[in-house]
Amino acid sequence: MGKAEFLTPKAIANRIKSKGLQKLRWYCQMCQKQCRDENGFKCHCMSESHQRQLLLASENPQQFMDYFSEEFRNEFLELLRRRFGTKRVHNNVIYNEYISHREHVHMNATMWETLTDFTKWLGREGYCKVDETPKGWYIQYIDRDPETICRQQELEKKKKQELDDEERNAKFIEELVRRGKEGKEEEAPVFTELKRENEEEKVAFNLNKGQCASTPAPKSSSLGPNPLQAIPSVKRKESGPASSSETKDKKKKSALDEIMEFEEQKKRSLRRDHWLHTGIVVKLITKKLGEKYYKKKAVIKEVQEKYTAIIKMIDSGDKLKVDQTHLETVIPAPGKKLLVVNGGYRGNEAILNSIHEQSFSATIIIDSGPLQGRKVESVQYEDISKLA
């Protein structure tokens, strides 16, 4: 029986029948032909074209199996990466979505007999994380893309830096608390036992606020209190608070000096890997955006996620979104205002005093904040930038 002519009722009926998915057991991977029923598949296996393909495959069967296995693996993993990412998902869900495409590579042409074998192989080779549950096998894609790995390393670096800052602050607070406790222990009052030299002497307690010690009442004698005994006690009372206040002042001054020194060291070591600030003038150092923007100056209008900035070109007025790595700071003329973008004085406005070209540094005078008027030397070029 001949083949139906084009656009005849018979040909149209065959096309309608061939639409959609057919049974996998009636598919020939070597010839890439899908048969609709068992009789059609039997006739195809007896055809000359199929016999030629079998003879060709019999010369090197391992080569064909490796080729189909590699195609099946690549397409399966690409679907898993694009569709589900690094989420944990059942292997049957991915396989059903994979075989919904008519021209996919069938598993009966690969080195794996079942989907379970293929799932175990993915786990052994390190392509995915696999685990078996009562509901079946679950797989999770392992993303080994270099860009993704670099992004994860940057996130880990940021988290580590934040943790280091928190630990440093916690240690500083613990040190202050320890010093405060030591000071309190030294200044603790000393309680003595109350003794009475004469049994006839009357004891009176003064319960006024601010006084915790008992004072003995004068003797009830006609001669009155002995002035020679009263003078040393007065001297002891007067000398006690004065000496303690002096020691307190000395201790307070020494603690403040240490805290100030610690703060200075902390400011000097306080550096970040991001330096973008709004309102500063920067220069584009990349040619990816075009030659017309290369080495041109711009003003940062907005900072997004610390490492990305929206800039406005000074010459053309164009707005661009660029990364921090494509920008560099601009050094103003001496006497002009600038902003400290990194280091211990980060965020303070200053005035450029002088430039040291040999050491690529500058001397600035802080012009804002509590440190106004302080002169700072050896500030690197990348730590300061011109204000717009």
Coordinates of C-alpha atoms in Angstrom, one line a residue:
M1 CA 0.0 0.0 0.0
G2 CA 1.5 3.4 -1.1
K3 CA 2.0 6.4 1.1
A4 CA -0.9 8.9 1.2
E5 CA -0.5 12.0 -0.9
F6 CA 0.0 15.4 0.7
L7 CA -3.2 17.1 2.1
T8 CA -5.4 14.1 1.3
P9 CA -7.9 12.9 4.0
K10 CA -5.7 9.9 4.7
A11 CA -2.6 12.1 5.2
I12 CA -4.4 14.5 7.4
A13 CA -5.8 11.7 9.5
N14 CA -2.2 10.3 9.9
R15 CA -0.9 13.7 11.1
I16 CA -3.7 14.1 13.6
K17 CA -3.0 10.6 15.0
S18 CA 0.8 11.3 15.2
K19 CA 0.3 14.4 17.3
G20 CA 1.1 14.2 21.0
L21 CA 3.1 11.5 22.9
Q22 CA 3.1 7.9 21.9
K23 CA 4.2 4.7 23.8
L24 CA 7.9 4.5 24.5
R25 CA 8.1 0.8 23.6
W26 CA 7.2 1.6 20.0
Y27 CA 10.0 4.2 19.5
C28 CA 13.2 3.4 17.7
Q29 CA 16.1 5.5 19.0
M30 CA 18.5 4.6 16.2
C31 CA 16.1 5.8 13.5
Q32 CA 14.4 8.3 15.8
K33 CA 11.0 7.1 14.6
Q34 CA 7.9 6.9 16.7
C35 CA 5.4 4.1 15.7
R36 CA 1.7 4.3 16.7
D37 CA 1.1 0.6 17.4
E38 CA 2.8 -2.8 17.6
N39 CA 2.2 -3.7 14.0
G40 CA 3.8 -0.4 12.8
F41 CA 6.8 -1.0 15.0
K42 CA 7.1 -4.6 13.7
C43 CA 7.0 -3.4 10.1
H44 CA 9.6 -0.7 10.9
C45 CA 12.0 -3.3 12.4
M46 CA 11.8 -5.3 9.2
S47 CA 12.5 -2.3 6.9
E48 CA 15.8 -1.8 5.1
S49 CA 16.5 1.5 6.7
H50 CA 16.3 0.1 10.2
Q51 CA 18.5 -2.9 9.2
R52 CA 21.1 -0.5 7.9
Q53 CA 21.1 1.5 11.1
L54 CA 21.5 -1.8 13.1
L55 CA 24.5 -2.8 11.0
L56 CA 26.0 0.6 11.5
A57 CA 25.5 0.4 15.3
S58 CA 26.8 -3.1 15.5
E59 CA 30.3 -1.9 14.4
N60 CA 30.7 0.2 17.6
P61 CA 27.8 -0.2 19.9
Q62 CA 29.5 1.3 22.9
Q63 CA 30.1 4.6 21.0
F64 CA 26.4 5.0 20.3
M65 CA 25.4 4.1 23.8
D66 CA 27.8 6.6 25.3
Y67 CA 26.6 9.3 22.9
F68 CA 22.9 8.7 23.8
S69 CA 23.8 8.5 27.6
E70 CA 25.6 11.8 27.4
E71 CA 22.8 13.5 25.6
F72 CA 20.2 12.1 28.1
R73 CA 22.3 13.3 31.1
N74 CA 23.0 16.8 29.7
E75 CA 19.3 17.4 28.8
F76 CA 18.1 16.0 32.1
L77 CA 20.5 18.1 34.2
E78 CA 19.8 21.2 32.1
L79 CA 16.1 20.8 32.8
L80 CA 16.7 20.3 36.5
R81 CA 19.0 23.4 36.7
R82 CA 16.7 25.7 34.7
R83 CA 13.3 24.5 36.1
F84 CA 14.1 23.8 39.7
G85 CA 17.5 25.3 40.5
T86 CA 19.0 23.9 43.7
K87 CA 15.6 22.9 45.2
R88 CA 15.0 19.3 46.4
V89 CA 12.5 17.6 44.1
H90 CA 11.3 14.1 43.4
N91 CA 13.0 12.4 40.4
N92 CA 9.8 11.3 38.8
V93 CA 8.6 14.9 38.6
I94 CA 11.6 15.9 36.5
Y95 CA 11.5 12.7 34.4
N96 CA 7.8 13.2 33.5
E97 CA 8.5 16.8 32.5
Y98 CA 11.5 15.6 30.5
I99 CA 9.7 13.0 28.5
S100 CA 6.9 15.4 27.7
H101 CA 9.1 16.6 24.8
R102 CA 8.6 14.4 21.7
E103 CA 12.2 14.5 20.5
H104 CA 13.9 13.6 23.8
V105 CA 16.5 10.8 24.2
H106 CA 14.8 7.7 25.5
M107 CA 16.3 5.9 28.5
N108 CA 16.2 2.5 26.8
A109 CA 19.0 3.7 24.5
T110 CA 21.3 4.7 27.4
M111 CA 23.5 2.8 29.9
W112 CA 20.9 3.0 32.6
E113 CA 18.0 0.5 32.8
T114 CA 15.8 2.4 35.3
L115 CA 15.4 5.9 36.6
T116 CA 16.6 4.7 40.0
D117 CA 19.9 3.6 38.6
F118 CA 20.3 6.9 36.9
T119 CA 19.5 8.8 40.1
K120 CA 22.1 6.7 42.1
W121 CA 24.6 7.4 39.4
L122 CA 24.1 11.1 39.6
G123 CA 24.7 10.9 43.4
R124 CA 27.9 8.9 43.0
E125 CA 29.3 11.2 40.3
G126 CA 28.6 14.3 42.4
Y127 CA 26.2 16.0 40.0
C128 CA 23.3 16.0 42.5
K129 CA 22.5 15.3 46.2
V130 CA 20.2 12.2 46.3
D131 CA 18.4 10.7 49.2
E132 CA 15.9 7.9 49.5
T133 CA 12.6 8.3 51.3
P134 CA 9.5 6.2 51.7
K135 CA 7.9 8.3 48.9
G136 CA 10.8 7.6 46.5
W137 CA 14.1 9.2 45.5
Y138 CA 14.7 12.9 45.8
I139 CA 17.5 14.8 44.0
Q140 CA 18.9 18.3 44.5
Y141 CA 21.1 19.9 41.8
I142 CA 24.6 21.1 42.8
D143 CA 25.4 24.3 41.0
R144 CA 29.1 24.4 40.0
D145 CA 29.0 27.4 37.8
P146 CA 32.1 29.7 38.4
E147 CA 29.9 32.8 38.6
T148 CA 27.7 31.2 41.2
I149 CA 30.7 30.0 43.2
C150 CA 32.2 33.5 43.1
R151 CA 28.9 35.0 44.3
Q152 CA 28.7 32.6 47.2
Q153 CA 32.3 33.3 48.2
E154 CA 31.5 37.1 48.2
L155 CA 28.4 36.5 50.4
E156 CA 30.5 34.3 52.8
K157 CA 33.2 37.0 52.9
K158 CA 30.6 39.7 53.8
K159 CA 29.0 37.5 56.5
K160 CA 32.5 36.8 58.0
Q161 CA 33.3 40.5 58.0
E162 CA 30.1 41.4 59.8
L163 CA 30.7 38.6 62.3
D164 CA 34.2 39.9 62.9
D165 CA 32.9 43.4 63.6
E166 CA 30.3 42.1 66.0
E167 CA 32.9 40.0 67.9
R168 CA 35.2 43.0 68.1
N169 CA 32.4 45.2 69.5
A170 CA 31.4 42.4 71.9
K171 CA 35.0 42.1 73.2
F172 CA 35.2 45.9 73.6
I173 CA 32.0 45.9 75.7
E174 CA 33.2 43.0 77.8
E175 CA 36.4 44.9 78.5
L176 CA 34.5 47.9 79.6
V177 CA 32.3 45.9 81.9
R178 CA 35.3 44.1 83.4
R179 CA 37.0 47.4 84.2
G180 CA 33.8 48.7 85.7
K181 CA 33.5 45.7 88.0
E182 CA 37.1 46.0 89.1
G183 CA 36.6 49.6 90.0
K184 CA 33.5 48.8 92.1
E185 CA 35.3 46.0 94.0
E186 CA 38.1 48.4 94.9
E187 CA 35.7 51.1 96.1
A188 CA 33.5 48.8 98.1
P189 CA 33.0 50.0 101.7
V190 CA 34.7 48.2 104.6
F191 CA 32.5 47.3 107.6
T192 CA 34.1 47.1 111.0
E193 CA 32.8 45.6 114.2
L194 CA 31.1 48.0 116.6
K195 CA 32.9 48.1 119.9
R196 CA 32.3 50.1 123.1
E197 CA 35.3 51.0 125.2
N198 CA 33.2 52.2 128.1
E199 CA 30.0 50.5 129.1
E200 CA 28.5 53.7 130.5
E201 CA 29.0 55.5 127.1
K202 CA 25.7 56.0 125.2
V203 CA 25.5 55.0 121.5
A204 CA 23.4 57.0 119.1
F205 CA 22.6 56.2 115.5
N206 CA 22.1 58.9 112.8
L207 CA 19.6 57.7 110.2
N208 CA 19.8 60.6 107.9
K209 CA 20.1 60.0 104.1
G210 CA 23.6 59.6 102.8
Q211 CA 25.1 58.5 106.1
C212 CA 25.5 54.8 106.8
A213 CA 28.0 54.9 109.8
S214 CA 27.0 55.3 113.4
T215 CA 28.4 58.2 115.4
P216 CA 29.0 58.0 119.1
A217 CA 27.2 60.5 121.3
P218 CA 29.3 62.8 123.6
K219 CA 29.9 61.6 127.2
S220 CA 27.4 62.9 129.8
S221 CA 30.0 64.5 131.9
S222 CA 30.3 68.0 133.2
L223 CA 33.7 68.6 131.5
G224 CA 32.3 67.9 128.0
P225 CA 34.2 66.1 125.1
N226 CA 37.9 66.1 125.0
P227 CA 39.2 68.4 122.3
L228 CA 42.4 66.4 121.8
Q229 CA 40.4 63.3 120.9
A230 CA 38.1 65.2 118.5
I231 CA 40.8 66.7 116.3
P232 CA 42.3 63.5 114.9
S233 CA 38.9 62.1 114.1
V234 CA 38.0 65.2 112.2
K235 CA 41.2 65.0 110.2
R236 CA 40.5 61.4 109.4
K237 CA 37.0 62.2 108.2
E238 CA 38.2 65.1 106.1
S239 CA 41.2 63.3 104.6
G240 CA 39.2 60.1 103.7
P241 CA 36.8 61.5 101.1
A242 CA 39.5 63.8 99.6
S243 CA 42.0 61.0 99.0
S244 CA 39.3 58.6 97.6
S245 CA 38.1 61.3 95.2
E246 CA 41.6 61.9 94.0
T247 CA 42.1 58.2 93.3
K248 CA 38.8 58.0 91.6
D249 CA 39.7 60.9 89.3
K250 CA 43.0 59.2 88.5
K251 CA 41.3 55.9 87.7
K252 CA 38.7 57.6 85.6
K253 CA 41.3 59.5 83.6
S254 CA 43.4 56.5 83.0
A255 CA 40.4 54.4 81.8
L256 CA 39.2 57.2 79.5
D257 CA 42.7 57.5 78.0
E258 CA 42.7 53.8 77.3
I259 CA 39.3 53.9 75.8
M260 CA 40.3 56.8 73.5
E261 CA 43.4 54.9 72.4
F262 CA 41.4 51.8 71.7
E263 CA 38.9 53.9 69.6
E264 CA 41.8 55.4 67.7
Q265 CA 43.2 52.0 66.9
K266 CA 39.7 50.8 65.9
K267 CA 39.2 53.7 63.5
R268 CA 42.5 53.1 61.8
S269 CA 41.8 49.4 61.2
L270 CA 38.1 50.1 60.2
R271 CA 38.1 49.4 56.4
R272 CA 35.3 48.0 54.2
D273 CA 35.3 46.4 50.8
H274 CA 32.6 48.9 49.6
W275 CA 33.2 52.7 49.4
L276 CA 30.3 54.1 47.3
H277 CA 28.6 57.2 48.7
T278 CA 26.0 59.5 47.2
G279 CA 27.1 62.9 46.2
I280 CA 30.7 62.2 45.3
V281 CA 32.4 62.6 41.9
V282 CA 33.8 59.4 40.4
K283 CA 35.5 58.4 37.1
L284 CA 34.5 55.5 34.8
I285 CA 37.4 53.2 34.0
T286 CA 35.7 50.6 31.8
K287 CA 35.2 50.4 28.1
K288 CA 32.3 48.0 28.2
L289 CA 29.8 50.9 28.3
G290 CA 31.3 52.5 25.2
E291 CA 34.2 54.8 24.3
K292 CA 32.2 57.9 24.9
Y293 CA 32.0 57.2 28.7
Y294 CA 35.6 55.9 29.2
K295 CA 37.6 58.1 31.6
K296 CA 34.6 60.5 32.0
K297 CA 33.5 61.9 35.3
A298 CA 30.1 61.4 36.9
V299 CA 28.2 62.0 40.1
I300 CA 26.7 59.2 42.2
K301 CA 23.0 59.7 42.7
E302 CA 22.0 56.5 44.4
V303 CA 23.8 53.4 45.9
Q304 CA 22.1 50.0 45.6
E305 CA 23.2 47.0 47.7
K306 CA 26.5 48.7 48.7
Y307 CA 28.3 47.6 45.5
T308 CA 26.2 49.1 42.7
A309 CA 25.6 52.8 41.9
I310 CA 23.4 54.9 39.7
I311 CA 25.5 57.7 38.3
K312 CA 24.8 60.8 36.2
M313 CA 27.4 61.8 33.6
I314 CA 28.6 65.4 34.1
D315 CA 29.1 66.0 30.3
S316 CA 26.1 64.4 28.7
G317 CA 23.7 64.0 31.7
D318 CA 23.1 60.3 30.9
K319 CA 22.2 58.0 33.8
L320 CA 24.0 54.6 34.1
K321 CA 23.9 51.7 36.5
V322 CA 27.5 50.5 37.1
D323 CA 29.4 48.3 39.5
Q324 CA 31.9 49.5 42.0
T325 CA 34.8 47.8 40.2
H326 CA 34.2 50.0 37.1
L327 CA 34.7 53.3 39.1
E328 CA 37.5 55.1 40.8
T329 CA 37.7 58.1 43.1
V330 CA 38.5 61.7 41.9
I331 CA 41.1 63.8 43.8
P332 CA 40.1 67.5 44.1
A333 CA 42.5 70.5 44.0
P334 CA 44.1 71.6 47.3
G335 CA 41.8 73.6 49.4
K336 CA 38.6 72.0 48.0
K337 CA 36.1 69.8 49.9
L338 CA 36.1 66.1 49.7
L339 CA 34.5 63.1 51.4
V340 CA 36.4 60.3 53.2
V341 CA 34.9 57.1 51.7
N342 CA 36.9 54.4 53.5
G343 CA 39.1 54.0 56.6
G344 CA 38.8 55.2 60.1
Y345 CA 37.3 58.6 59.2
R346 CA 34.8 57.2 56.8
G347 CA 31.8 59.5 56.1
N348 CA 33.4 62.7 57.3
E349 CA 33.8 65.7 55.1
A350 CA 37.3 67.2 54.9
I351 CA 39.5 69.7 53.1
L352 CA 42.5 68.7 51.0
N353 CA 45.6 70.2 52.4
S354 CA 48.4 68.7 50.2
I355 CA 49.1 65.8 47.8
H356 CA 52.0 63.4 48.0
E357 CA 52.5 62.0 44.5
Q358 CA 55.4 59.7 45.4
S359 CA 53.4 57.8 48.1
F360 CA 50.0 58.2 46.3
S361 CA 48.6 59.7 49.5
A362 CA 47.3 63.0 50.7
T363 CA 47.0 65.1 53.8
I364 CA 43.5 66.2 54.8
I365 CA 41.9 68.3 57.5
I366 CA 38.6 67.0 58.9
D367 CA 35.8 69.6 58.4
S368 CA 32.8 67.9 60.1
G369 CA 31.8 65.9 63.1
P370 CA 33.4 65.8 66.6
L371 CA 36.9 65.5 65.1
Q372 CA 36.6 68.8 63.2
G373 CA 40.0 70.5 62.7
R374 CA 42.1 67.3 63.0
K375 CA 44.9 66.9 60.5
V376 CA 45.3 63.5 59.1
E377 CA 48.3 62.5 57.0
S378 CA 49.1 59.6 54.6
V379 CA 45.5 59.1 53.4
Q380 CA 45.4 56.9 50.3
Y381 CA 43.9 58.2 47.1
E382 CA 41.2 55.5 47.0
D383 CA 40.0 56.5 50.5
I384 CA 38.9 60.1 49.5
S385 CA 36.9 61.5 46.7
K386 CA 35.8 64.9 45.5
L387 CA 32.3 66.2 46.6
A388 CA 29.9 67.3 43.9

